[in-house]
C-alpha positions as a printed Julia matrix, in Angstrom:
124×3 Matrix{Float64}:
   0.0     0.0   -0.01
   1.3     3.46  -0.89
   2.49    5.13   2.3
   1.41    8.51   0.89
  -2.12    7.2    0.36
  -4.52    9.3    2.47
  -7.63    7.21   1.75
  -9.89    6.85   4.76
 -12.33    4.08   5.7
 -15.29    6.36   4.9
 -14.12    6.46   1.28
 -14.25    2.69   0.75
 -16.54    1.14   3.37
 -19.65   -0.72   2.33
 -22.93    1.03   3.09
 -25.71    0.79   3.94
 -24.88   -1.47   6.8
 -26.55   -4.86   6.59
 -27.74   -6.33   9.89
 -29.45   -9.39  11.3
 -30.95  -10.21  14.7
 -29.18  -12.67  16.99
 -32.28  -14.86  17.21
 -32.71  -15.1   13.41
 -32.27  -18.58  11.92
 -28.82  -19.1   10.45
 -30.47  -20.01   7.15
 -31.94  -16.48   6.98
 -28.52  -14.93   7.49
 -26.99  -17.19   4.85
 -29.75  -16.37   2.39
 -29.33  -12.61   2.97
 -25.57  -12.82   2.45
 -26.07  -14.76  -0.78
 -28.85  -12.53  -2.11
 -27.08   -9.28  -1.18
 -23.68  -10.61  -2.3
 -22.0    -9.78   1.0
 -19.95  -11.91   3.35
 -20.89  -10.57   6.8
 -23.78   -9.07   8.73
 -23.65   -7.02  11.94
 -25.72   -8.71  14.65
 -28.07   -6.05  16.04
 -28.82   -7.75  19.35
 -25.39   -9.17  19.97
 -23.37   -6.21  21.27
 -20.29   -6.06  19.06
 -20.92   -9.2   17.07
 -21.01  -10.22  13.42
 -21.92  -13.36  11.53
 -19.77  -14.21   8.52
 -19.78  -16.68   5.69
 -17.02  -18.53   7.58
 -19.31  -18.83  10.6
 -22.04  -20.31   8.38
 -19.67  -22.75   6.68
 -18.27  -23.82  10.06
 -21.76  -24.49  11.39
 -22.72  -26.58   8.36
 -19.42  -28.47   8.51
 -20.12  -29.24  12.17
 -23.48  -30.73  11.22
 -25.69  -27.97  12.62
 -29.1   -27.53  11.03
 -29.2   -24.01   9.47
 -32.98  -23.85   9.99
 -32.79  -24.77  13.71
 -29.54  -22.93  14.53
 -29.7   -19.23  15.39
 -27.2   -16.55  14.46
 -26.41  -16.24  18.2
 -25.21  -19.86  18.2
 -22.41  -19.21  15.68
 -21.72  -15.45  15.56
 -18.27  -14.01  16.07
 -18.24  -12.01  19.32
 -16.22   -9.04  20.58
 -15.32   -7.92  17.07
 -12.73   -5.18  16.59
 -14.15   -1.99  15.02
 -12.77    0.99  13.17
 -13.83    4.61  12.73
 -14.65    6.27   9.38
 -11.62    8.57   9.63
  -9.05    5.77  10.02
  -6.55    5.44   7.16
  -6.8     2.34   4.96
  -3.16    1.45   5.73
  -4.14    1.1    9.38
  -7.15   -1.02   8.47
  -5.01   -3.4    6.41
  -2.56   -3.7    9.32
  -5.38   -4.39  11.79
  -6.86   -7.08   9.56
  -3.48   -8.77   9.33
  -2.72   -8.4   13.05
  -6.12   -9.74  14.2
  -6.53  -12.27  11.35
  -9.95  -10.9   10.35
 -11.65  -10.2    7.04
 -14.31   -7.76   8.26
 -14.29   -4.7   10.52
 -17.53   -2.92  11.39
 -17.25    0.87  11.06
 -18.5     2.77  14.1
 -19.2     6.48  14.44
 -21.32    6.63  17.66
 -23.28    3.79  16.03
 -22.56    1.23  13.33
 -22.38    3.0    9.97
 -20.75    0.51   7.6
 -18.41   -2.41   7.11
 -14.92   -2.57   5.66
 -13.66   -5.91   4.35
 -10.62   -7.41   2.74
 -12.54   -7.07  -0.53
 -12.78   -3.31   0.04
  -9.03   -3.19   0.75
  -8.27   -5.2   -2.42
 -10.54   -3.01  -4.56
  -8.87    0.08  -3.12
  -5.44   -1.27  -4.06
  -6.42   -2.14  -7.64
């Protein structure tokens, strides 16, 4: 990444923010991700949680029934977040350091999501 690049999260984050309730069936979350062509949803009733495609794949691989399993059962908790004014270089470093592909963007409330796809598109 160009060290002179002054691009901020707000310039590349995905909006509007897509959300799902913690008590929603996992199948609903998977369907929404597929239909909206996204790979993560912020969990509205989870307090700093997201559900990702990896969470869904892990649940299915473990033999869980997507219709009977809730988002709460598989969601990723205590997710790191970023602010809209953070530089993309810092976001890329955070993703590498924490080993994550998604970072919710928070500005008093959740306002978007930045992903490795956003970082890759920014670099291209």
